[in-house]
Tab-separated table of N, CA and C in Angstrom:
chain	number	residue	atom	x	y	z
A	902	MET	N	16.341	-41.948	-26.296
A	902	MET	CA	16.704	-41.227	-25.097
A	902	MET	C	15.523	-40.343	-24.670
A	903	THR	N	15.124	-40.448	-23.431
A	903	THR	CA	14.011	-39.686	-22.899
A	903	THR	C	14.531	-38.389	-22.280
A	904	GLU	N	13.897	-37.300	-22.665
A	904	GLU	CA	14.261	-36.014	-22.072
A	904	GLU	C	13.410	-35.774	-20.844
A	905	THR	N	14.017	-35.183	-19.837
A	905	THR	CA	13.272	-34.806	-18.646
A	905	THR	C	13.339	-33.302	-18.498
A	906	PHE	N	12.275	-32.758	-18.039
A	906	PHE	CA	12.182	-31.318	-17.862
A	906	PHE	C	11.769	-31.034	-16.432
A	907	ARG	N	12.160	-29.882	-15.978
A	907	ARG	CA	11.679	-29.430	-14.684
A	907	ARG	C	11.272	-27.970	-14.819
A	908	LYS	N	10.412	-27.531	-13.953
A	908	LYS	CA	9.887	-26.182	-13.999
A	908	LYS	C	11.005	-25.170	-13.741
A	909	TRP	N	11.061	-24.131	-14.567
A	909	TRP	CA	12.063	-23.090	-14.405
A	909	TRP	C	11.662	-22.213	-13.226
A	910	ASP	N	12.618	-21.895	-12.369
A	910	ASP	CA	12.357	-21.097	-11.175
A	910	ASP	C	13.316	-19.905	-11.163
A	911	ALA	N	12.764	-18.720	-11.299
A	911	ALA	CA	13.585	-17.508	-11.322
A	911	ALA	C	14.421	-17.361	-10.057
A	912	ALA	N	13.902	-17.818	-8.929
A	912	ALA	CA	14.619	-17.675	-7.660
A	912	ALA	C	15.991	-18.350	-7.693
A	913	GLU	N	16.122	-19.389	-8.507
A	913	GLU	CA	17.407	-20.084	-8.600
A	913	GLU	C	18.462	-19.276	-9.350
A	914	HIS	N	18.058	-18.210	-10.022
A	914	HIS	CA	18.969	-17.441	-10.861
A	914	HIS	C	19.224	-16.029	-10.324
A	915	LEU	N	18.639	-15.699	-9.203
A	915	LEU	CA	18.825	-14.377	-8.595
A	915	LEU	C	19.922	-14.481	-7.551
A	916	ARG	N	21.137	-14.164	-7.965
A	916	ARG	CA	22.294	-14.376	-7.087
A	916	ARG	C	22.774	-13.110	-6.386
A	917	THR	N	22.496	-11.946	-6.959
A	917	THR	CA	22.975	-10.701	-6.366
A	917	THR	C	21.821	-9.726	-6.185
A	918	ALA	N	22.071	-8.696	-5.387
A	918	ALA	CA	21.061	-7.655	-5.203
A	918	ALA	C	20.757	-6.964	-6.528
A	919	GLU	N	21.765	-6.820	-7.368
A	919	GLU	CA	21.552	-6.195	-8.676
A	919	GLU	C	20.686	-7.086	-9.566
A	920	ASP	N	20.894	-8.399	-9.535
A	920	ASP	CA	20.030	-9.331	-10.268
A	920	ASP	C	18.576	-9.135	-9.838
A	921	ALA	N	18.366	-9.074	-8.528
A	921	ALA	CA	17.017	-8.923	-7.981
A	921	ALA	C	16.403	-7.599	-8.406
A	922	ARG	N	17.181	-6.538	-8.326
A	922	ARG	CA	16.669	-5.214	-8.695
A	922	ARG	C	16.256	-5.174	-10.161
A	923	LEU	N	17.119	-5.681	-11.018
A	923	LEU	CA	16.815	-5.676	-12.451
A	923	LEU	C	15.611	-6.553	-12.770
A	924	TYR	N	15.486	-7.669	-12.093
A	924	TYR	CA	14.359	-8.570	-12.307
A	924	TYR	C	13.048	-7.904	-11.887
A	925	VAL	N	13.035	-7.288	-10.709
A	925	VAL	CA	11.819	-6.616	-10.245
A	925	VAL	C	11.477	-5.454	-11.183
A	926	GLN	N	12.491	-4.723	-11.640
A	926	GLN	CA	12.241	-3.615	-12.568
A	926	GLN	C	11.635	-4.123	-13.876
A	927	ALA	N	12.176	-5.207	-14.423
A	927	ALA	CA	11.645	-5.773	-15.670
A	927	ALA	C	10.196	-6.229	-15.476
A	928	CYS	N	9.908	-6.843	-14.349
A	928	CYS	CA	8.535	-7.285	-14.082
A	928	CYS	C	7.600	-6.087	-13.899
A	929	ALA	N	8.076	-5.029	-13.259
A	929	ALA	CA	7.266	-3.823	-13.105
A	929	ALA	C	6.968	-3.201	-14.469
A	930	ASP	N	7.964	-3.220	-15.348
A	930	ASP	CA	7.769	-2.663	-16.693
A	930	ASP	C	6.739	-3.457	-17.496
A	931	GLU	N	6.652	-4.750	-17.255
A	931	GLU	CA	5.754	-5.627	-18.020
A	931	GLU	C	4.445	-5.941	-17.293
A	932	ASP	N	4.284	-5.451	-16.069
A	932	ASP	CA	3.089	-5.750	-15.291
A	932	ASP	C	1.839	-5.277	-16.037
A	933	PRO	N	0.781	-6.104	-16.053
A	933	PRO	CA	-0.425	-5.728	-16.791
A	933	PRO	C	-1.259	-4.644	-16.113
A	934	GLY	N	-0.825	-4.146	-14.986
A	934	GLY	CA	-1.554	-3.079	-14.312
A	934	GLY	C	-2.238	-3.519	-13.038
A	935	ASP	N	-2.167	-4.799	-12.730
A	935	ASP	CA	-2.800	-5.288	-11.512
A	935	ASP	C	-1.795	-5.651	-10.418
A	936	GLY	N	-0.511	-5.444	-10.691
A	936	GLY	CA	0.527	-5.734	-9.709
A	936	GLY	C	0.924	-7.197	-9.621
A	937	SER	N	0.331	-8.054	-10.432
A	937	SER	CA	0.586	-9.496	-10.322
A	937	SER	C	2.037	-9.866	-10.626
A	938	LEU	N	2.641	-9.232	-11.629
A	938	LEU	CA	4.042	-9.552	-11.935
A	938	LEU	C	4.983	-8.996	-10.875
A	939	ILE	N	4.656	-7.850	-10.332
A	939	ILE	CA	5.488	-7.276	-9.268
A	939	ILE	C	5.428	-8.172	-8.041
A	940	ARG	N	4.214	-8.621	-7.668
A	940	ARG	CA	4.055	-9.522	-6.530
A	940	ARG	C	4.825	-10.818	-6.760
A	941	ALA	N	4.716	-11.369	-7.964
A	941	ALA	CA	5.427	-12.618	-8.278
A	941	ALA	C	6.940	-12.409	-8.228
A	942	ALA	N	7.415	-11.269	-8.725
A	942	ALA	CA	8.853	-10.983	-8.700
A	942	ALA	C	9.352	-10.848	-7.263
A	943	LEU	N	8.602	-10.159	-6.419
A	943	LEU	CA	8.994	-10.027	-5.017
A	943	LEU	C	8.999	-11.397	-4.332
A	944	ASN	N	8.062	-12.245	-4.704
A	944	ASN	CA	8.041	-13.608	-4.171
A	944	ASN	C	9.305	-14.357	-4.582
A	945	ASP	N	9.684	-14.258	-5.851
A	945	ASP	CA	10.900	-14.928	-6.332
A	945	ASP	C	12.138	-14.405	-5.613
A	946	VAL	N	12.221	-13.092	-5.452
A	946	VAL	CA	13.375	-12.494	-4.768
A	946	VAL	C	13.411	-12.938	-3.308
A	947	ALA	N	12.256	-12.957	-2.660
A	947	ALA	CA	12.198	-13.389	-1.261
A	947	ALA	C	12.629	-14.847	-1.127
A	948	ARG	N	12.165	-15.710	-2.029
A	948	ARG	CA	12.538	-17.127	-1.972
A	948	ARG	C	14.016	-17.339	-2.294
A	949	ALA	N	14.588	-16.447	-3.092
A	949	ALA	CA	16.008	-16.565	-3.441
A	949	ALA	C	16.899	-16.238	-2.246
A	950	GLY	N	16.364	-15.480	-1.318
A	950	GLY	CA	17.150	-15.074	-0.156
A	950	GLY	C	16.677	-15.767	1.110
A	951	ASN	N	16.661	-15.038	2.174
A	951	ASN	CA	16.278	-15.549	3.488
A	951	ASN	C	14.872	-15.057	3.807
A	952	MET	N	13.882	-15.887	3.585
A	952	MET	CA	12.478	-15.509	3.777
A	952	MET	C	12.212	-15.073	5.220
A	953	SER	N	12.747	-15.805	6.185
A	953	SER	CA	12.519	-15.451	7.592
A	953	SER	C	13.143	-14.106	7.931
A	954	GLY	N	14.366	-13.888	7.461
A	954	GLY	CA	15.035	-12.613	7.723
A	954	GLY	C	14.323	-11.453	7.057
A	955	LEU	N	13.855	-11.662	5.841
A	955	LEU	CA	13.117	-10.619	5.131
A	955	LEU	C	11.824	-10.295	5.861
A	956	ALA	N	11.118	-11.317	6.304
A	956	ALA	CA	9.872	-11.095	7.038
A	956	ALA	C	10.142	-10.273	8.293
A	957	ARG	N	11.174	-10.639	9.018
A	957	ARG	CA	11.536	-9.914	10.246
A	957	ARG	C	11.861	-8.462	9.919
A	958	GLU	N	12.672	-8.242	8.866
A	958	GLU	CA	13.077	-6.886	8.464
A	958	GLU	C	11.872	-6.052	8.014
A	959	ALA	N	10.883	-6.712	7.403
A	959	ALA	CA	9.685	-6.011	6.920
A	959	ALA	C	8.630	-5.853	8.010
A	960	GLY	N	8.893	-6.409	9.196
A	960	GLY	CA	7.935	-6.297	10.299
A	960	GLY	C	6.728	-7.198	10.119
A	961	MET	N	6.959	-8.365	9.519
A	961	MET	CA	5.883	-9.317	9.256
A	961	MET	C	6.285	-10.682	9.809
A	962	THR	N	5.313	-11.577	9.870
A	962	THR	CA	5.641	-12.958	10.165
A	962	THR	C	6.049	-13.632	8.860
A	963	ARG	N	6.760	-14.717	8.960
A	963	ARG	CA	7.155	-15.468	7.769
A	963	ARG	C	5.911	-15.971	7.036
A	964	GLU	N	4.940	-16.446	7.790
A	964	GLU	CA	3.696	-16.930	7.190
A	964	GLU	C	2.947	-15.802	6.490
A	965	GLY	N	2.946	-14.616	7.112
A	965	GLY	CA	2.283	-13.458	6.508
A	965	GLY	C	2.954	-13.046	5.213
A	966	LEU	N	4.274	-13.133	5.180
A	966	LEU	CA	5.014	-12.800	3.968
A	966	LEU	C	4.706	-13.799	2.866
A	967	TYR	N	4.722	-15.092	3.207
A	967	TYR	CA	4.368	-16.128	2.228
A	967	TYR	C	2.967	-15.881	1.669
A	968	LYS	N	2.026	-15.578	2.549
A	968	LYS	CA	0.637	-15.366	2.122
A	968	LYS	C	0.515	-14.137	1.224
A	969	ALA	N	1.150	-13.042	1.615
A	969	ALA	CA	1.063	-11.805	0.835
A	969	ALA	C	1.649	-11.964	-0.561
A	970	LEU	N	2.721	-12.754	-0.686
A	970	LEU	CA	3.405	-12.897	-1.962
A	970	LEU	C	2.998	-14.150	-2.741
A	971	SER	N	2.042	-14.907	-2.223
A	971	SER	CA	1.593	-16.114	-2.915
A	971	SER	C	0.805	-15.748	-4.169
A	972	ALA	N	0.558	-16.736	-5.008
A	972	ALA	CA	-0.196	-16.508	-6.247
A	972	ALA	C	-1.592	-15.953	-5.955
A	973	ASP	N	-2.153	-16.306	-4.804
A	973	ASP	CA	-3.476	-15.807	-4.421
A	973	ASP	C	-3.393	-14.556	-3.555
A	974	GLY	N	-2.175	-14.132	-3.237
A	974	GLY	CA	-1.986	-12.988	-2.354
A	974	GLY	C	-2.378	-11.683	-3.024
A	975	ASN	N	-2.757	-10.736	-2.204
A	975	ASN	CA	-3.111	-9.407	-2.683
A	975	ASN	C	-2.579	-8.398	-1.666
A	976	PRO	N	-1.242	-8.237	-1.622
A	976	PRO	CA	-0.656	-7.381	-0.583
A	976	PRO	C	-1.061	-5.920	-0.768
A	977	SER	N	-1.205	-5.249	0.342
A	977	SER	CA	-1.504	-3.819	0.291
A	977	SER	C	-0.267	-3.069	-0.210
A	978	PHE	N	-0.468	-1.844	-0.628
A	978	PHE	CA	0.654	-1.030	-1.083
A	978	PHE	C	1.654	-0.836	0.056
A	979	ALA	N	1.159	-0.666	1.270
A	979	ALA	CA	2.038	-0.505	2.430
A	979	ALA	C	2.906	-1.748	2.623
A	980	THR	N	2.328	-2.922	2.410
A	980	THR	CA	3.090	-4.166	2.534
A	980	THR	C	4.166	-4.247	1.460
A	981	VAL	N	3.818	-3.892	0.241
A	981	VAL	CA	4.800	-3.885	-0.851
A	981	VAL	C	5.937	-2.923	-0.513
A	982	LEU	N	5.621	-1.753	0.011
A	982	LEU	CA	6.665	-0.787	0.388
A	982	LEU	C	7.558	-1.344	1.485
A	983	ARG	N	6.974	-1.997	2.496
A	983	ARG	CA	7.781	-2.574	3.574
A	983	ARG	C	8.712	-3.655	3.041
A	984	ILE	N	8.210	-4.478	2.129
A	984	ILE	CA	9.023	-5.561	1.560
A	984	ILE	C	10.142	-4.992	0.698
A	985	THR	N	9.820	-4.033	-0.163
A	985	THR	CA	10.864	-3.473	-1.031
A	985	THR	C	11.927	-2.759	-0.201
A	986	ARG	N	11.522	-2.041	0.824
A	986	ARG	CA	12.511	-1.382	1.693
A	986	ARG	C	13.385	-2.400	2.410
A	987	ALA	N	12.772	-3.487	2.872
A	987	ALA	CA	13.539	-4.539	3.549
A	987	ALA	C	14.529	-5.195	2.597
A	988	LEU	N	14.220	-5.188	1.300
A	988	LEU	CA	15.128	-5.729	0.295
A	988	LEU	C	16.182	-4.698	-0.142
A	989	GLY	N	16.100	-3.484	0.402
A	989	GLY	CA	17.043	-2.435	0.041
A	989	GLY	C	16.695	-1.764	-1.287
A	990	MET	N	15.433	-1.875	-1.692
A	990	MET	CA	14.965	-1.271	-2.938
A	990	MET	C	14.075	-0.080	-2.631
A	991	GLN	N	13.835	0.718	-3.648
A	991	GLN	CA	12.942	1.866	-3.546
A	991	GLN	C	11.905	1.791	-4.651
A	992	VAL	N	10.699	2.239	-4.333
A	992	VAL	CA	9.665	2.378	-5.356
A	992	VAL	C	9.754	3.815	-5.849
A	993	ARG	N	9.953	3.962	-7.168
A	993	ARG	CA	10.058	5.294	-7.763
A	993	ARG	C	8.976	5.492	-8.809
A	994	ILE	N	8.494	6.694	-8.885
A	994	ILE	CA	7.521	7.046	-9.911
A	994	ILE	C	8.163	8.128	-10.757
A	995	SER	N	8.276	7.842	-12.048
A	995	SER	CA	8.907	8.843	-12.921
A	995	SER	C	8.125	9.041	-14.184
């Protein structure tokens, strides 16, 4: 019997706002200091929901949102704040 595998996608498992919040928090806690895990987590959360609606809510184009959150993306802090606010999240420093 041959086993088949497919790539695991976090976006398929983010069903609620609380799931998304906890996932982004866990990625922020484990981020190596360059924001790469936070960017990837926001990308997963955006893909789990309505990318076009999120882009509109964040005041961006859908293409701009895809680019900012892509593996090669390097969103500004202002962009990250706009995206997190559009997702109903807050950035806290404690």
